[in-house]
Amino acid sequence: MTQHRLLRADEDFRRVLSRVEGGQVCPDWSRRLSPRPQFTRELQSTDGAIITNGVIKLGVDQEGQLNPNSPRGLSVGGTNIVGLRYILPSGGESESTSFGCVCEGWGAAADGEAGYANNDDGVTVSSVSFSSTADTALSVVTIPGGRLRVTHDFHPSPDTTNLYEVTVTLENISTTSTINNVLYRRVMDWDIYPTQFNECSTVQPNPSTVANFIRGTNNGFNNANPLTPLTTYGTSAGVAPFTNLGPRDHGAGFDFEFGSLAPGNSITFNIYYGATSTEADANTALAAVGAEAYSLGKPTDASGGCTGAVINVYIFGFTGVGGSPVFTDQPTVSSEPSVSSKPSVSSKPSV
């Protein structure tokens, strides 16, 4: 069974449906209504999954990206697509990635062959398996060329309830050849309730201080293919490091480079998704896991700016990418990606 997606431009619909800010068409609607490539995706027998630890809720698709088309969740601000959500202390939910465009995803490459999974741009990886429980999800795919296998293992962080941990394993499954120039990209468009399409974004630190972090920007709309440029969006100031950039409709993008992998070898690092009620609490959560690179996304404050109190702050972080913890209350020991000389034999990280 095949699902086709066709997005067409219609100027009459654009005038009716677009959201105008300062005379400019809202980027999310513009992307939805502009001509774009057509993608064909072979549907698997298993849908994605909605998982939660009671504080953070994630919608995980079969190939490891967020914002699955199915299943759907509680409607928040007009969307029932679950991306990254915060279950508020009041009991309600806030959404951060599925308004407008479902622009969250990843890509990986080796030896100039790339694959990616992003429900706005398409899926070019081959699914090996997908499984889930109430609070975990496990996605395994291969990149075109068949030598690089990518596993995303979603599970609650053992260090804080405000973060989900995703253990990412990049494995050379060839028995004869080394693969080189191993790349990984993750992008997300912050669309944070209640001022979705108008957010404040932070990406830290300077990539020059983290061995495997080669570039960060504010462009969550960027194609997830790591062989394409990771550009800025709407402002030349959107090159990491930056803090409280905005407000505007933008997000975060991260590029990493991991060198070469001999046959049977693998590299493992962690991604974190989460949210808190304040920026101070977000920094505490990042400190708890020793984050080496991160983005914070938040709505605008009561004055329309980026420095006042807000109802939620969203988190996107990384460890095991060759840096030191950003926050000073953590040990300052450099963290290298975990490299295994044997094929993975377990779907769970070692504890």
JSON list of N, CA, C and O in Angstrom, two decimals, residues 223-243:
[
{"chain": "A", "resi": 223, "resn": "ASN", "atom": "N", "xyz": [16.28, 20.55, 5.02]},
{"chain": "A", "resi": 223, "resn": "ASN", "atom": "CA", "xyz": [16.21, 19.14, 4.63]},
{"chain": "A", "resi": 223, "resn": "ASN", "atom": "C", "xyz": [17.06, 18.31, 5.59]},
{"chain": "A", "resi": 223, "resn": "ASN", "atom": "O", "xyz": [18.14, 18.73, 6.01]},
{"chain": "A", "resi": 224, "resn": "ALA", "atom": "N", "xyz": [16.58, 17.12, 5.93]},
{"chain": "A", "resi": 224, "resn": "ALA", "atom": "CA", "xyz": [17.30, 16.27, 6.89]},
{"chain": "A", "resi": 224, "resn": "ALA", "atom": "C", "xyz": [18.47, 15.53, 6.25]},
{"chain": "A", "resi": 224, "resn": "ALA", "atom": "O", "xyz": [19.23, 14.86, 6.97]},
{"chain": "A", "resi": 225, "resn": "ASN", "atom": "N", "xyz": [18.65, 15.62, 4.96]},
{"chain": "A", "resi": 225, "resn": "ASN", "atom": "CA", "xyz": [19.77, 14.97, 4.29]},
{"chain": "A", "resi": 225, "resn": "ASN", "atom": "C", "xyz": [21.07, 15.66, 4.69]},
{"chain": "A", "resi": 225, "resn": "ASN", "atom": "O", "xyz": [21.29, 16.83, 4.37]},
{"chain": "A", "resi": 226, "resn": "PRO", "atom": "N", "xyz": [22.01, 14.98, 5.38]},
{"chain": "A", "resi": 226, "resn": "PRO", "atom": "CA", "xyz": [23.22, 15.64, 5.85]},
{"chain": "A", "resi": 226, "resn": "PRO", "atom": "C", "xyz": [24.22, 15.97, 4.76]},
{"chain": "A", "resi": 226, "resn": "PRO", "atom": "O", "xyz": [25.23, 16.63, 5.03]},
{"chain": "A", "resi": 227, "resn": "LEU", "atom": "N", "xyz": [23.96, 15.53, 3.53]},
{"chain": "A", "resi": 227, "resn": "LEU", "atom": "CA", "xyz": [24.84, 15.89, 2.42]},
{"chain": "A", "resi": 227, "resn": "LEU", "atom": "C", "xyz": [24.44, 17.22, 1.80]},
{"chain": "A", "resi": 227, "resn": "LEU", "atom": "O", "xyz": [25.13, 17.72, 0.91]},
{"chain": "A", "resi": 228, "resn": "THR", "atom": "N", "xyz": [23.33, 17.81, 2.24]},
{"chain": "A", "resi": 228, "resn": "THR", "atom": "CA", "xyz": [22.91, 19.13, 1.79]},
{"chain": "A", "resi": 228, "resn": "THR", "atom": "C", "xyz": [23.35, 20.16, 2.81]},
{"chain": "A", "resi": 228, "resn": "THR", "atom": "O", "xyz": [23.57, 19.85, 3.99]},
{"chain": "A", "resi": 229, "resn": "PRO", "atom": "N", "xyz": [23.49, 21.44, 2.42]},
{"chain": "A", "resi": 229, "resn": "PRO", "atom": "CA", "xyz": [23.93, 22.47, 3.37]},
{"chain": "A", "resi": 229, "resn": "PRO", "atom": "C", "xyz": [22.91, 22.65, 4.50]},
{"chain": "A", "resi": 229, "resn": "PRO", "atom": "O", "xyz": [21.70, 22.59, 4.29]},
{"chain": "A", "resi": 230, "resn": "LEU", "atom": "N", "xyz": [23.42, 22.87, 5.71]},
{"chain": "A", "resi": 230, "resn": "LEU", "atom": "CA", "xyz": [22.58, 23.25, 6.85]},
{"chain": "A", "resi": 230, "resn": "LEU", "atom": "C", "xyz": [22.62, 24.78, 6.93]},
{"chain": "A", "resi": 230, "resn": "LEU", "atom": "O", "xyz": [23.62, 25.37, 7.34]},
{"chain": "A", "resi": 231, "resn": "THR", "atom": "N", "xyz": [21.55, 25.42, 6.50]},
{"chain": "A", "resi": 231, "resn": "THR", "atom": "CA", "xyz": [21.52, 26.87, 6.35]},
{"chain": "A", "resi": 231, "resn": "THR", "atom": "C", "xyz": [20.83, 27.54, 7.54]},
{"chain": "A", "resi": 231, "resn": "THR", "atom": "O", "xyz": [20.21, 26.88, 8.37]},
{"chain": "A", "resi": 232, "resn": "THR", "atom": "N", "xyz": [20.91, 28.86, 7.57]},
{"chain": "A", "resi": 232, "resn": "THR", "atom": "CA", "xyz": [20.14, 29.62, 8.55]},
{"chain": "A", "resi": 232, "resn": "THR", "atom": "C", "xyz": [18.75, 29.90, 8.00]},
{"chain": "A", "resi": 232, "resn": "THR", "atom": "O", "xyz": [18.49, 29.69, 6.81]},
{"chain": "A", "resi": 233, "resn": "TYR", "atom": "N", "xyz": [17.86, 30.38, 8.86]},
{"chain": "A", "resi": 233, "resn": "TYR", "atom": "CA", "xyz": [16.51, 30.67, 8.41]},
{"chain": "A", "resi": 233, "resn": "TYR", "atom": "C", "xyz": [16.09, 32.06, 8.88]},
{"chain": "A", "resi": 233, "resn": "TYR", "atom": "O", "xyz": [15.98, 32.31, 10.08]},
{"chain": "A", "resi": 234, "resn": "GLY", "atom": "N", "xyz": [15.90, 32.97, 7.92]},
{"chain": "A", "resi": 234, "resn": "GLY", "atom": "CA", "xyz": [15.33, 34.28, 8.20]},
{"chain": "A", "resi": 234, "resn": "GLY", "atom": "C", "xyz": [16.28, 35.31, 8.75]},
{"chain": "A", "resi": 234, "resn": "GLY", "atom": "O", "xyz": [15.95, 36.50, 8.78]},
{"chain": "A", "resi": 235, "resn": "THR", "atom": "N", "xyz": [17.47, 34.89, 9.18]},
{"chain": "A", "resi": 235, "resn": "THR", "atom": "CA", "xyz": [18.43, 35.84, 9.74]},
{"chain": "A", "resi": 235, "resn": "THR", "atom": "C", "xyz": [19.83, 35.24, 9.69]},
{"chain": "A", "resi": 235, "resn": "THR", "atom": "O", "xyz": [20.01, 34.04, 9.94]},
{"chain": "A", "resi": 236, "resn": "SER", "atom": "N", "xyz": [20.81, 36.07, 9.38]},
{"chain": "A", "resi": 236, "resn": "SER", "atom": "CA", "xyz": [22.19, 35.60, 9.35]},
{"chain": "A", "resi": 236, "resn": "SER", "atom": "C", "xyz": [22.71, 35.32, 10.75]},
{"chain": "A", "resi": 236, "resn": "SER", "atom": "O", "xyz": [23.76, 34.70, 10.92]},
{"chain": "A", "resi": 237, "resn": "ALA", "atom": "N", "xyz": [21.97, 35.77, 11.78]},
{"chain": "A", "resi": 237, "resn": "ALA", "atom": "CA", "xyz": [22.38, 35.54, 13.17]},
{"chain": "A", "resi": 237, "resn": "ALA", "atom": "C", "xyz": [22.09, 34.11, 13.62]},
{"chain": "A", "resi": 237, "resn": "ALA", "atom": "O", "xyz": [22.45, 33.73, 14.74]},
{"chain": "A", "resi": 238, "resn": "GLY", "atom": "N", "xyz": [21.45, 33.30, 12.76]},
{"chain": "A", "resi": 238, "resn": "GLY", "atom": "CA", "xyz": [21.05, 31.97, 13.17]},
{"chain": "A", "resi": 238, "resn": "GLY", "atom": "C", "xyz": [22.11, 30.91, 13.03]},
{"chain": "A", "resi": 238, "resn": "GLY", "atom": "O", "xyz": [21.81, 29.76, 12.72]},
{"chain": "A", "resi": 239, "resn": "VAL", "atom": "N", "xyz": [23.38, 31.25, 13.27]},
{"chain": "A", "resi": 239, "resn": "VAL", "atom": "CA", "xyz": [24.47, 30.27, 13.27]},
{"chain": "A", "resi": 239, "resn": "VAL", "atom": "C", "xyz": [24.94, 30.11, 14.72]},
{"chain": "A", "resi": 239, "resn": "VAL", "atom": "O", "xyz": [25.24, 31.10, 15.39]},
{"chain": "A", "resi": 240, "resn": "ALA", "atom": "N", "xyz": [24.99, 28.87, 15.20]},
{"chain": "A", "resi": 240, "resn": "ALA", "atom": "CA", "xyz": [25.39, 28.63, 16.59]},
{"chain": "A", "resi": 240, "resn": "ALA", "atom": "C", "xyz": [26.81, 29.13, 16.84]},
{"chain": "A", "resi": 240, "resn": "ALA", "atom": "O", "xyz": [27.67, 29.02, 15.97]},
{"chain": "A", "resi": 241, "resn": "PRO", "atom": "N", "xyz": [27.01, 29.71, 18.06]},
{"chain": "A", "resi": 241, "resn": "PRO", "atom": "CA", "xyz": [26.07, 29.74, 19.18]},
{"chain": "A", "resi": 241, "resn": "PRO", "atom": "C", "xyz": [25.18, 30.99, 19.18]},
{"chain": "A", "resi": 241, "resn": "PRO", "atom": "O", "xyz": [25.62, 32.06, 18.80]},
{"chain": "A", "resi": 242, "resn": "PHE", "atom": "N", "xyz": [23.94, 30.83, 19.64]},
{"chain": "A", "resi": 242, "resn": "PHE", "atom": "CA", "xyz": [23.05, 31.97, 19.85]},
{"chain": "A", "resi": 242, "resn": "PHE", "atom": "C", "xyz": [22.09, 31.64, 20.99]},
{"chain": "A", "resi": 242, "resn": "PHE", "atom": "O", "xyz": [21.82, 30.47, 21.28]},
{"chain": "A", "resi": 243, "resn": "THR", "atom": "N", "xyz": [21.60, 32.69, 21.65]},
{"chain": "A", "resi": 243, "resn": "THR", "atom": "CA", "xyz": [20.70, 32.53, 22.80]},
{"chain": "A", "resi": 243, "resn": "THR", "atom": "C", "xyz": [19.50, 33.44, 22.63]},
{"chain": "A", "resi": 243, "resn": "THR", "atom": "O", "xyz": [19.64, 34.62, 22.30]}
]
